[in-house]
Tab-separated table of C-alpha atoms and ligand atoms in Angstrom:
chain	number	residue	atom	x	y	z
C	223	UNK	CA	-198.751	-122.475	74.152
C	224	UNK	CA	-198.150	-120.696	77.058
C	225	UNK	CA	-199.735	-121.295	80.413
C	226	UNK	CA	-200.372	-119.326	83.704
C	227	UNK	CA	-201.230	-120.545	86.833
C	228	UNK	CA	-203.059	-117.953	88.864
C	229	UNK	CA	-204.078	-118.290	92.617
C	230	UNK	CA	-207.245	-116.642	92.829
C	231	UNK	CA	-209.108	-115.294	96.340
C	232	UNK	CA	-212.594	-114.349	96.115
C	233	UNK	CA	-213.030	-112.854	99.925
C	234	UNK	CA	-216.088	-111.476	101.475
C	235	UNK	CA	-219.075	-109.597	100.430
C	236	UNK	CA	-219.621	-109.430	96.557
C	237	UNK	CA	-215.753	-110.452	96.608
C	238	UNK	CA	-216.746	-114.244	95.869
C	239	UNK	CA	-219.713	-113.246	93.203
C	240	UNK	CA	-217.741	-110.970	90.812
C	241	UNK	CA	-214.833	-113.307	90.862
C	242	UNK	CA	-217.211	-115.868	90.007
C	243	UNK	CA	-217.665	-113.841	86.812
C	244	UNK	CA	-214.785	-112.843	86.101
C	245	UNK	CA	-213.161	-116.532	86.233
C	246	UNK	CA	-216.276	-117.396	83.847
C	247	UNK	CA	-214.959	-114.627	81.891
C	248	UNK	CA	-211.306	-116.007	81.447
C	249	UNK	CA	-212.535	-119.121	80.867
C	250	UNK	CA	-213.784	-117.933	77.655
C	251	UNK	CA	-210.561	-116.332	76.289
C	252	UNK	CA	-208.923	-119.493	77.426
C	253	UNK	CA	-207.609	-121.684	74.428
C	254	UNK	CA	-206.150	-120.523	70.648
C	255	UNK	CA	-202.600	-120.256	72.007
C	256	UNK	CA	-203.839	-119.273	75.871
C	257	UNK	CA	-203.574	-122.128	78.785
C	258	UNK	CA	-205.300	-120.575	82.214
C	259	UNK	CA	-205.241	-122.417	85.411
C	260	UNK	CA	-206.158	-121.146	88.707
C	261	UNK	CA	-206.416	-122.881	92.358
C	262	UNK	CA	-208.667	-120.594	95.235
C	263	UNK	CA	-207.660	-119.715	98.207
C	264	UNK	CA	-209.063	-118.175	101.714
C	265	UNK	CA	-208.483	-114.824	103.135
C	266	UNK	CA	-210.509	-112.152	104.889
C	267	UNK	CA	-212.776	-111.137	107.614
C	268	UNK	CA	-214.937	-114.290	107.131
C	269	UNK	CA	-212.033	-116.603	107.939
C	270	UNK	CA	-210.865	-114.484	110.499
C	271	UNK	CA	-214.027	-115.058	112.146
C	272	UNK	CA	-213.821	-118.516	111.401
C	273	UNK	CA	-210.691	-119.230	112.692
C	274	UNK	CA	-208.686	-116.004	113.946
C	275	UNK	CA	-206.607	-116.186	110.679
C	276	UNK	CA	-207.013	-113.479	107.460
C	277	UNK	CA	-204.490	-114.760	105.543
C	278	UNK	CA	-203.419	-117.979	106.257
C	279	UNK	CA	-199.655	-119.500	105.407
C	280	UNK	CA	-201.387	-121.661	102.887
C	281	UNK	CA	-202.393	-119.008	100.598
C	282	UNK	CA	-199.983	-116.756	101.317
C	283	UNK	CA	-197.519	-119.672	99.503
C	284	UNK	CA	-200.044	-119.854	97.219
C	285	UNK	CA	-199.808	-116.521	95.997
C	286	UNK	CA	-195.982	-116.059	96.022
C	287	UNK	CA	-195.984	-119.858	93.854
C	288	UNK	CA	-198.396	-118.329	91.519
C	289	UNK	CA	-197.737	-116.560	88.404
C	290	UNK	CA	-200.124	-113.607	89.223
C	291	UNK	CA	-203.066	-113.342	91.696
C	292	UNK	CA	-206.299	-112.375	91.194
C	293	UNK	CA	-207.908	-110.819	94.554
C	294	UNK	CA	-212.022	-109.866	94.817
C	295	UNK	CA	-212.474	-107.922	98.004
C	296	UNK	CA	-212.129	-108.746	101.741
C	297	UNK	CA	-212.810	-106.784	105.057
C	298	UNK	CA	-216.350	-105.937	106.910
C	299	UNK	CA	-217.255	-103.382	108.951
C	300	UNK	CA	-218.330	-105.285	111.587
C	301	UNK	CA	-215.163	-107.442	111.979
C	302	UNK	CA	-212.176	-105.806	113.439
C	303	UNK	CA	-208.839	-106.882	114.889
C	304	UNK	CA	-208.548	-106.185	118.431
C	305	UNK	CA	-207.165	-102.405	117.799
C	306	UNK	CA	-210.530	-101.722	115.805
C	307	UNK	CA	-209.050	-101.727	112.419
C	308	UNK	CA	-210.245	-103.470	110.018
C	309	UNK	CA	-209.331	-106.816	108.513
C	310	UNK	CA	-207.080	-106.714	104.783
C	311	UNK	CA	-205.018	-108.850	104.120
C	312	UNK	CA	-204.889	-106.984	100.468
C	313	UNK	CA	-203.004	-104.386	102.549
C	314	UNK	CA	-200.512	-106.735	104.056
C	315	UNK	CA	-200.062	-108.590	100.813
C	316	UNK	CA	-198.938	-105.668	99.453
C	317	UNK	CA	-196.205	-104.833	102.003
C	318	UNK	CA	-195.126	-108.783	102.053
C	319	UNK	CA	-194.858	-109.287	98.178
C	320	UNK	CA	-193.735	-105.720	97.876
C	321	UNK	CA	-196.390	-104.996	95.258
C	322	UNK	CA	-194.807	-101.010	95.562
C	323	UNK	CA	-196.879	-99.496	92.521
C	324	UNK	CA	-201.045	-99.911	92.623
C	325	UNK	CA	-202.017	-99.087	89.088
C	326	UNK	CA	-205.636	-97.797	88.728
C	327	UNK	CA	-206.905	-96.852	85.370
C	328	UNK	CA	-209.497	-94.375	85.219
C	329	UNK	CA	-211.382	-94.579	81.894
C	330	UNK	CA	-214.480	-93.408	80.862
C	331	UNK	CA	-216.190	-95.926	78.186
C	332	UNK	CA	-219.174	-95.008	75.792
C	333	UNK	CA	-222.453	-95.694	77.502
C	334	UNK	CA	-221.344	-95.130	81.388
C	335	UNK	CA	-222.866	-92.498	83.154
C	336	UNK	CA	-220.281	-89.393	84.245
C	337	UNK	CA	-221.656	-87.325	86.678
C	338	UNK	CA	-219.570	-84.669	84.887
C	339	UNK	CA	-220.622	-82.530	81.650
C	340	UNK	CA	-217.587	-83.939	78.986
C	341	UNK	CA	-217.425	-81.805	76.640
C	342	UNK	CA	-217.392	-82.545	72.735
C	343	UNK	CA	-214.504	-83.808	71.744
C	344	UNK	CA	-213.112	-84.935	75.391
C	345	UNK	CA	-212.846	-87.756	77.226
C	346	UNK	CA	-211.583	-89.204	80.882
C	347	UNK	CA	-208.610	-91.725	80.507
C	348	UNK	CA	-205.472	-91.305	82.727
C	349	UNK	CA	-203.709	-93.780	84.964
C	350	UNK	CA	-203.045	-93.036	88.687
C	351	UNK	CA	-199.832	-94.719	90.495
C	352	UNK	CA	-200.272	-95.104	94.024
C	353	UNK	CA	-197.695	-96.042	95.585
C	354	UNK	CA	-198.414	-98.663	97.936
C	355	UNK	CA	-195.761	-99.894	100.493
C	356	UNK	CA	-195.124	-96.721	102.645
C	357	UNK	CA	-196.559	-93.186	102.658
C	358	UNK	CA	-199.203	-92.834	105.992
C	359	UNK	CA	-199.792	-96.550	105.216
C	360	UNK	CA	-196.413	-97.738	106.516
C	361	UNK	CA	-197.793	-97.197	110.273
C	362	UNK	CA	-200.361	-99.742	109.992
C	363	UNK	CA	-200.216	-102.005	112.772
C	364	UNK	CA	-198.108	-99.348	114.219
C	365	UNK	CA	-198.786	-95.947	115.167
C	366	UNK	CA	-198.887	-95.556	119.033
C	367	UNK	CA	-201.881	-95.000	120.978
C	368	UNK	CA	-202.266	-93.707	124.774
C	369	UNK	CA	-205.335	-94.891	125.919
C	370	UNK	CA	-208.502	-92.600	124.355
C	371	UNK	CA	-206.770	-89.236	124.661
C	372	UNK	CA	-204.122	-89.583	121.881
C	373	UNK	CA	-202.890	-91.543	118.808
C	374	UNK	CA	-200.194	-91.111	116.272
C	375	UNK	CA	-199.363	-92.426	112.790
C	376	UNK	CA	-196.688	-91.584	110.837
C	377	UNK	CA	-196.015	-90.791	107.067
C	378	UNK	CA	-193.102	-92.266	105.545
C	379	UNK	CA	-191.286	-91.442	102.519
C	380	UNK	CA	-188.273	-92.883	101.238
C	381	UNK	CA	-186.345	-91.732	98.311
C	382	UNK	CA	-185.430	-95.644	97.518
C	383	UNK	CA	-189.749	-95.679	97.424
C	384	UNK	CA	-190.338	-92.274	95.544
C	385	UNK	CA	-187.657	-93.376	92.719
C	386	UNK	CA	-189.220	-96.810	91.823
C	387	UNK	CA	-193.446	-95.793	91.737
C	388	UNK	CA	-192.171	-92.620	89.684
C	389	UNK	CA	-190.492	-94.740	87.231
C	390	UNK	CA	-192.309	-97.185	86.998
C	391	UNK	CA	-195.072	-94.460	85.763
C	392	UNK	CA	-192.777	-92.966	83.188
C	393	UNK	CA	-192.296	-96.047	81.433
C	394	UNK	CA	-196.144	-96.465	81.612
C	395	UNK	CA	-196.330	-93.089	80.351
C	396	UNK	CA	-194.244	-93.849	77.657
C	397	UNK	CA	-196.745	-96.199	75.909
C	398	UNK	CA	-199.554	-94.296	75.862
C	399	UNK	CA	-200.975	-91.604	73.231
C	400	UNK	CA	-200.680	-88.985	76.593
C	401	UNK	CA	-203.536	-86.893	77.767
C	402	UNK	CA	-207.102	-86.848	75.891
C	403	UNK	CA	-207.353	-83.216	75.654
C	404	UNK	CA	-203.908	-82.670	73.729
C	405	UNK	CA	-202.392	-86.097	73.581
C	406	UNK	CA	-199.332	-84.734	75.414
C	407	UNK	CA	-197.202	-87.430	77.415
C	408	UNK	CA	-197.386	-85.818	80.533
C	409	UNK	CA	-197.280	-87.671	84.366
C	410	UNK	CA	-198.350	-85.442	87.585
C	411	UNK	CA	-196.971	-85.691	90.774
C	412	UNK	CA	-199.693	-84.690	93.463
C	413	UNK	CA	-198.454	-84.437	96.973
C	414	UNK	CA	-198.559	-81.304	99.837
C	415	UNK	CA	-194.903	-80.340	99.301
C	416	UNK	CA	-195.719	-76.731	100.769
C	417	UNK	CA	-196.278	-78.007	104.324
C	418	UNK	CA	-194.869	-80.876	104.651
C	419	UNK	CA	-191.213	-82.017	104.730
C	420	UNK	CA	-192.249	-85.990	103.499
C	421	UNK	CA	-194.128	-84.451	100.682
C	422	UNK	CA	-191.075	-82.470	99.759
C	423	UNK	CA	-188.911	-85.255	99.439
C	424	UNK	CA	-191.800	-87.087	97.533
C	425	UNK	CA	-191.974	-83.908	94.881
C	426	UNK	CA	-187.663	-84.193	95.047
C	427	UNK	CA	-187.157	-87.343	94.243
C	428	UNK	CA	-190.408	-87.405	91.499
C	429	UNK	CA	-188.321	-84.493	89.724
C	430	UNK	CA	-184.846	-85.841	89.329
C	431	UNK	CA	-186.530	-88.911	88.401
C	432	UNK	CA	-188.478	-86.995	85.989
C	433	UNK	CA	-185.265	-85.558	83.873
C	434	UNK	CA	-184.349	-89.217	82.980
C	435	UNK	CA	-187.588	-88.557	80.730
C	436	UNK	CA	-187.058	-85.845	78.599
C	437	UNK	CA	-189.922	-86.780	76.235
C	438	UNK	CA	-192.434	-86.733	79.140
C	439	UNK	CA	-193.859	-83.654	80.537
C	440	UNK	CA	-193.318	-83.618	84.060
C	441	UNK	CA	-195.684	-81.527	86.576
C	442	UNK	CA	-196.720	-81.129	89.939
C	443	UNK	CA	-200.087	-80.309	91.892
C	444	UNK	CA	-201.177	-80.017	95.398
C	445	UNK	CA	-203.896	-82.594	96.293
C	446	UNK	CA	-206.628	-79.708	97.824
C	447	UNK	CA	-206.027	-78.275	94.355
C	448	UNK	CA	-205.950	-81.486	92.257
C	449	UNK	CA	-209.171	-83.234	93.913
C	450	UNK	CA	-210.841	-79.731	92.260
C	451	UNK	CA	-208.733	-80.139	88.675
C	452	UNK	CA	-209.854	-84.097	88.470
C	453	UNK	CA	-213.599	-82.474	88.117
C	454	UNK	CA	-212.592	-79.680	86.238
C	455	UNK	CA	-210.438	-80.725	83.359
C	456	UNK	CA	-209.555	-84.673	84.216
C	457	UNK	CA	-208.711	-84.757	80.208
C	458	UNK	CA	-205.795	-83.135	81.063
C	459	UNK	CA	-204.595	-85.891	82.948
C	460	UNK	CA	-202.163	-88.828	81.276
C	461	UNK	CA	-200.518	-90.589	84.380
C	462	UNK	CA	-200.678	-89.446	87.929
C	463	UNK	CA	-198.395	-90.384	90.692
C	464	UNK	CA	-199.197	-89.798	94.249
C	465	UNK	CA	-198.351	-91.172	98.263
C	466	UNK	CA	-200.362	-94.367	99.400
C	467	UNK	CA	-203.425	-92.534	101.124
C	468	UNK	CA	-203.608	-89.753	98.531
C	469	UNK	CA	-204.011	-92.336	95.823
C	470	UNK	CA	-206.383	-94.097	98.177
C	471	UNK	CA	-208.496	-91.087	98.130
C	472	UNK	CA	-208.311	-89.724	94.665
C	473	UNK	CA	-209.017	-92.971	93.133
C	474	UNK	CA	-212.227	-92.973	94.751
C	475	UNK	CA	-212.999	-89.364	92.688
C	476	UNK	CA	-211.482	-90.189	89.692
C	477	UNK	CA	-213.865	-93.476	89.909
C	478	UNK	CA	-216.582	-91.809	90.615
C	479	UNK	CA	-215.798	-89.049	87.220
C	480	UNK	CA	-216.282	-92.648	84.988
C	481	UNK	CA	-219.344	-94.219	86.527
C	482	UNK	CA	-217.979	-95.462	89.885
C	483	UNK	CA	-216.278	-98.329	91.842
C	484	UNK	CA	-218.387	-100.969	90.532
C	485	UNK	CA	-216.133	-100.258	86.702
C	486	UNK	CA	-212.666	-99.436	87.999
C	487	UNK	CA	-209.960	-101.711	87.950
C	488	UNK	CA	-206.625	-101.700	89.553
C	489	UNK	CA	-203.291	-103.485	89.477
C	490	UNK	CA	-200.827	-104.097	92.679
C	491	UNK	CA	-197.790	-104.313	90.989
C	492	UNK	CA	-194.024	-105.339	92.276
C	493	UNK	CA	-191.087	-106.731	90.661
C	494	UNK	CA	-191.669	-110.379	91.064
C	495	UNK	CA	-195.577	-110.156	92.021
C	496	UNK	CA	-198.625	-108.909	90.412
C	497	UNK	CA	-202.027	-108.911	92.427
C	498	UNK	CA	-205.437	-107.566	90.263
C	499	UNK	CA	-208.628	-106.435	92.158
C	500	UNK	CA	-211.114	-104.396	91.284
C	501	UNK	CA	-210.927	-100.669	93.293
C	502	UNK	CA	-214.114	-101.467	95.658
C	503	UNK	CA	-214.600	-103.373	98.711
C	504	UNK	CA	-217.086	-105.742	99.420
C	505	UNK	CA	-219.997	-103.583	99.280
C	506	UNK	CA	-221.648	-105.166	102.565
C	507	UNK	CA	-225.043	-103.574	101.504
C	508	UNK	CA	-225.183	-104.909	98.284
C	509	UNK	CA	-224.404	-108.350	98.792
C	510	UNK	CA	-225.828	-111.596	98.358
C	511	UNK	CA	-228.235	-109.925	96.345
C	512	UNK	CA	-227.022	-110.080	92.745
C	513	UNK	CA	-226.434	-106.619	92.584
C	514	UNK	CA	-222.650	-105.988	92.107
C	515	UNK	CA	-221.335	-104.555	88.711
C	516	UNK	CA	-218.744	-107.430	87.576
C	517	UNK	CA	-216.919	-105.010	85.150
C	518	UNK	CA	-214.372	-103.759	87.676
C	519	UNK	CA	-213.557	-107.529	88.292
C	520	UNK	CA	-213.643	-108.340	84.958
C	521	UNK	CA	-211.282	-105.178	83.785
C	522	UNK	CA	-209.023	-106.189	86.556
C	523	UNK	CA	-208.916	-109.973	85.173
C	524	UNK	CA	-208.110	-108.343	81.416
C	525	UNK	CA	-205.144	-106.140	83.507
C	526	UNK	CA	-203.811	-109.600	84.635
C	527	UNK	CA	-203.242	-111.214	81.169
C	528	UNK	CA	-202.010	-108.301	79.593
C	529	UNK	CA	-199.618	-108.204	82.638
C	530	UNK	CA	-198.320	-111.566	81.906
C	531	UNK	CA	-198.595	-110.732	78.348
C	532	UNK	CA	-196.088	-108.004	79.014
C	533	UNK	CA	-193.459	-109.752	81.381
C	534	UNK	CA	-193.735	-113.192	78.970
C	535	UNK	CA	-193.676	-111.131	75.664
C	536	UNK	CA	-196.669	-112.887	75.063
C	537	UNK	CA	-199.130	-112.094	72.401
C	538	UNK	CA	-201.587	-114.841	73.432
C	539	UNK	CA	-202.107	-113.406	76.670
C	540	UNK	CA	-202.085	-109.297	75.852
C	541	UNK	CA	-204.454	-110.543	73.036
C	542	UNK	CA	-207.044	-111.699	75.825
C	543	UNK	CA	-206.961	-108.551	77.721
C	544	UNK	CA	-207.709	-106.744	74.253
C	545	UNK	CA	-210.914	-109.860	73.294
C	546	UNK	CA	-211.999	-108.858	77.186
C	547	UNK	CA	-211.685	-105.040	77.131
C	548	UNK	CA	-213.290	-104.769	73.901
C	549	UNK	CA	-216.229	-106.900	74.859
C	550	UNK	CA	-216.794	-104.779	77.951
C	551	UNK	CA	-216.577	-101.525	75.347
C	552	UNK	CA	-219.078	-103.133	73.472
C	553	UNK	CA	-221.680	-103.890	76.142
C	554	UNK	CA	-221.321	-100.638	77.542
C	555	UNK	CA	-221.723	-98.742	74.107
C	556	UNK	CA	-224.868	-100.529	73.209
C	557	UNK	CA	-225.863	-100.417	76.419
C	558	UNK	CA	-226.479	-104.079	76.297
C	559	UNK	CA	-227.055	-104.707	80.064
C	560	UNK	CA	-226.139	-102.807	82.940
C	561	UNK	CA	-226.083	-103.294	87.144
C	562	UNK	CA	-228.086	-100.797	89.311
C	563	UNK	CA	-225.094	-99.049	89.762
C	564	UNK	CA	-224.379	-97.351	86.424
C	565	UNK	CA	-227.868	-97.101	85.811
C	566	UNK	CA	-229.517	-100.850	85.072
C	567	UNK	CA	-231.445	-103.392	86.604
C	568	UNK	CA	-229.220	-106.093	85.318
C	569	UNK	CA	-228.012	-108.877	87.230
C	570	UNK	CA	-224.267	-109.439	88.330
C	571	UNK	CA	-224.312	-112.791	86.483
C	572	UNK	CA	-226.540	-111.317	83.627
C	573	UNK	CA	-223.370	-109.085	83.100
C	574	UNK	CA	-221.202	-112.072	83.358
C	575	UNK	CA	-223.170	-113.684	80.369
C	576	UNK	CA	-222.861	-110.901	78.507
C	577	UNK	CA	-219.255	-110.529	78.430
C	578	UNK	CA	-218.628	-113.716	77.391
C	579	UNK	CA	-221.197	-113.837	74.478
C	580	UNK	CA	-219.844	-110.406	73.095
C	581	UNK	CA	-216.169	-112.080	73.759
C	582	UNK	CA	-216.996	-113.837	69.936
C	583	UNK	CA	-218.685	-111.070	68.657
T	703	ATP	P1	-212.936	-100.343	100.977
T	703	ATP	O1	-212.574	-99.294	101.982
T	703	ATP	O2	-212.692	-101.742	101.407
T	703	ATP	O3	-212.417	-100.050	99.590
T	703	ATP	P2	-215.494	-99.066	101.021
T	703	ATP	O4	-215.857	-98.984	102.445
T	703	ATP	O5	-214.927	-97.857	100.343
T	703	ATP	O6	-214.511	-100.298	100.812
T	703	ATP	P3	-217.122	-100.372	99.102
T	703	ATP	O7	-217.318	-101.733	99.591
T	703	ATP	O8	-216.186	-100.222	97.988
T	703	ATP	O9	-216.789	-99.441	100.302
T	703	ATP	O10	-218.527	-99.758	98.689
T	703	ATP	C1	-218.770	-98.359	98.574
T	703	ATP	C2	-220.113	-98.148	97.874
T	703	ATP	O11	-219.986	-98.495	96.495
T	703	ATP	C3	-221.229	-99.021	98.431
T	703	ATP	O12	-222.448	-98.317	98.436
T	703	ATP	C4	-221.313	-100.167	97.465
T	703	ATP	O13	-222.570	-100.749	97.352
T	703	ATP	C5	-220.887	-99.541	96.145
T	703	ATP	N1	-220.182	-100.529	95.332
T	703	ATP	C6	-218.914	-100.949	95.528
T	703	ATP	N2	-218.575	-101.882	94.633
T	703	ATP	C7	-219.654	-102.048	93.835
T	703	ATP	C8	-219.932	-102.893	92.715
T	703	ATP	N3	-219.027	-103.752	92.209
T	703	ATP	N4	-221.158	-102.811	92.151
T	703	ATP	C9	-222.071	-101.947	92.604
T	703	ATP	N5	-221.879	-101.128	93.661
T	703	ATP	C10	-220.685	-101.185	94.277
C-alpha cells in the first residue's frame, strides 16, 4: 500500500472551512490500496497578527518534509506588512520551494453556470501554466520606493525560467485529447512581445522550446487580445502558458468563463515540491458564514493524489483523484446541491457531504 504524508495549512477566511471539507473528502477515498496522513500547520495574516510571523520555521519544515502540501487560502485586507502589501506566504512558498509552474485547470462541468453562450457541441477545458517564480512577481519585497512620489517594480524573465514552465506544459499537453473545439494538441504562449523586450525573450525562448514538440501546435497571442479570445472562442484553447501576473490575471477570466473561483483548482508545481490550493483567496465577506463553494478545494485535493499518483506511478492514488473528480461531475450534473455562488443555497459542509456520499455511488 502506498502512503503519503501531506502537511496541510488551512489559513484565514474560508481557508480553514473548505479544507475542512476537503480533508473529509480524502478521508473517504482513503483505504483499498490508499494510506493518507496529514499533520496542520499555521500560516497567514491571522498568525501574523498573532505573533508577527506568516510562515513560521515550523511549517515551513513541515512542508519541505512532506510529500505534497495542501494550502486553503491566507491574506486579509486589513492586515498588511509594514510596506502595505499584503500578507502570503503562498507567494513566498513558491519562490522558497521553487514551485516554478502554477497549474490551473479551467473546466467547465455539466450543471455550472457559464456566463458565456457555449455553443452545441463545445465546451471550456484548457490548462493555463503560470509561471510562478519570476515575471513582475520577482520584485516582491523589492521594488524601490521614494517616499509617495514614485515606485518601481521590475519584470524579470529568464531564459533558464521560460525553458522549464514551457516544457513542463508540453509534456502536459502531450496527455491530453488537445482543444475541445478540434481536439488539436495545441499550447499558447500569451505575453506583450511587441513592446516589451522581457516579453520577447519570454515568446523566444517559448518557441525554440516549442520545436522539441513537433506533434504540438505551438502559437502565440498578445494578452489585450487573448483576455477578448478566452470569451470568444475559449474551446480553442488546450494549454496556455503565460508570465506570473498575466496568469494571475487571466486565471481570474478563465474562472469566471466556468462558474467562478469558488470551482477552480490549481497546482504549484516544482521539481521536488507540489503545493494544491484552490484559485481564490479567503473571501473575507463570505466567511464564517457557511457560504464558501468547497469544490475548488476539493478539485485541488483530487490534483494532489493524482500528482503523487504520477511521480509514484501509482494507480491507488491517480485512482482517487478520478473516485473525487467524478463525484464532483456527478453532483454538479444532477445538480445535487450547490453554494450561493454557482447558483444554490447549499451549505459549504452540505457540499462536503455530498461529495463523499456520491464518492460510492
Ligand atoms: P486573492 O487576491 O487572495 O486571490 P481576492 O482578493 O481575489 O483574493 P477572493 O478572496 O478570491 O478575492 O474573493 C473574490 C470574490 O470571490 C469574493 O466576492 C468572494 O466571496 C468570492 N469567492 C472566492 N472564493 C469563493 C468560494 N470558495 N466560494 C464562494 N465565493 C467565493
Amino acid at each position: 500500500m502506498s502512503a503519503y504524508q501531506i502537511a496541510v495549512i488551512g489559513g484565514d477566511g474560508i481557508g480553514p472551512e473548505v479544507m475542512a471539507e476537503a480533508l473529509k473528502v480524502l478521508r473517504a477515498v482513503t483505504g483499498a490500496g490508499l494510506s493518507l496522513s496529514w499533520e496542520e500547520a499555521e500560516a497567514g495574516a491571522t498568525l501574523w497578527e498573532r505573533t508577527g510571523e506568516d510562515l513560521p520555521k515550523e511549517t515551513l519544515a513541515l512542508c519541505q518534509g512532506a510529500d505534497a502540501i495542501l494550502f486553503g487560502a491566507t491574506g486579509l485586507p486589513n492586515v498588511r506588512y509594514p510596506d502595505g502589501t499584503e500578507i502570503a506566504p503562498q507567494i513566498t512558498l513558491r519562490f522558497v520551494l521553487d514551485l516554478y509552474a502554477g497549474v490551473r485547470p479551467i473546466r467547465l462541468y455539466a450543471g455550472l453556470p457559464s456566463p458565456l453562450a457555449v455553443p452545441a457541441g463545445r465546451t471550456i477545458d484548457y490548462v493555463m501554466f503560470r509561471e510562478n517564480t519570476e515575471g513582475l512577481f520577482a520584485s516582491r519585497g523589492g521594488g524601490a520606493r521614494v517616499g509617495s512620489s514614485l515606485a518601481l517594480d521590475s519584470l524579470v524573465i529568464t531564459r533558464a525560467g521560460t525553458e522549464r514552465v514551457a516544457r513542463r506544459a508540453f509534456e502536459w499537453c502531450r496527455r491530453r485529447p488537445g482543444a475541445p473545439a478540434d481536439g488539436i494538441r495545441r499550447v499558447t504562449c500569451v505575453d506583450k512581445a511587441n513592446m516589451f523586450r522581457s516579453f520577447a525573450l519570454f515568446r523566444q525562448v517559448f518557441q525554440e522550446v516549442a520545436r522539441e514538440y513537433p506533434g504540438i501546435e505551438a502559437e502565440c497571442a498578445y494578452v489585450d487580445a487573448m483576455s477578448m479570445y478566452l470569451v470568444q472562442a475559449p474551446w480553442h484553447y488546450d494549454v496556455i502558458v503565460l508570465e506570473n501576473l498575466l496568469g494571475d490575471i487571466l486565471s481570474d477570466l478563465g474562472a469566471a468563463t466556468v462558474g467562478g473561483l469558488g470551482v477552480a483548482p490549481s497546482g504549484d508545481i516544482g521539481d521536488r515540491w507540489a503545493l494544491f490550493q484552490p484559485s481564490h483567496g479567503t473571501a473575507p465577506d463570505i466567511a464564517g458564514k457557511g457560504l464558501a463553494n468547497p469544490l475548488a478545494m476539493i478539485l485541488s485535493a483530487a490534483m494532489m493524489l493524482r500528482w503523487l499518483g504520477d511521480r509514484r506511478g501509482d494507480p491507488a492514488a491517480v485512482e482517487a483523484a478520478d473516485r473525487i473528480e467524478r463525484a464532483v461531475g456527478l453532483v454538479l450534473a444532477k445538480g445535487i446541491v450547490k453554494t450561493r455562488d454557482i447558483g444554490g443555497s447549499a451549505t459549504t459542509r452540505d457540499v462536503g457531504e455530498a461529495i463523499q456520499k456520491a464518492l460510492g455511488a
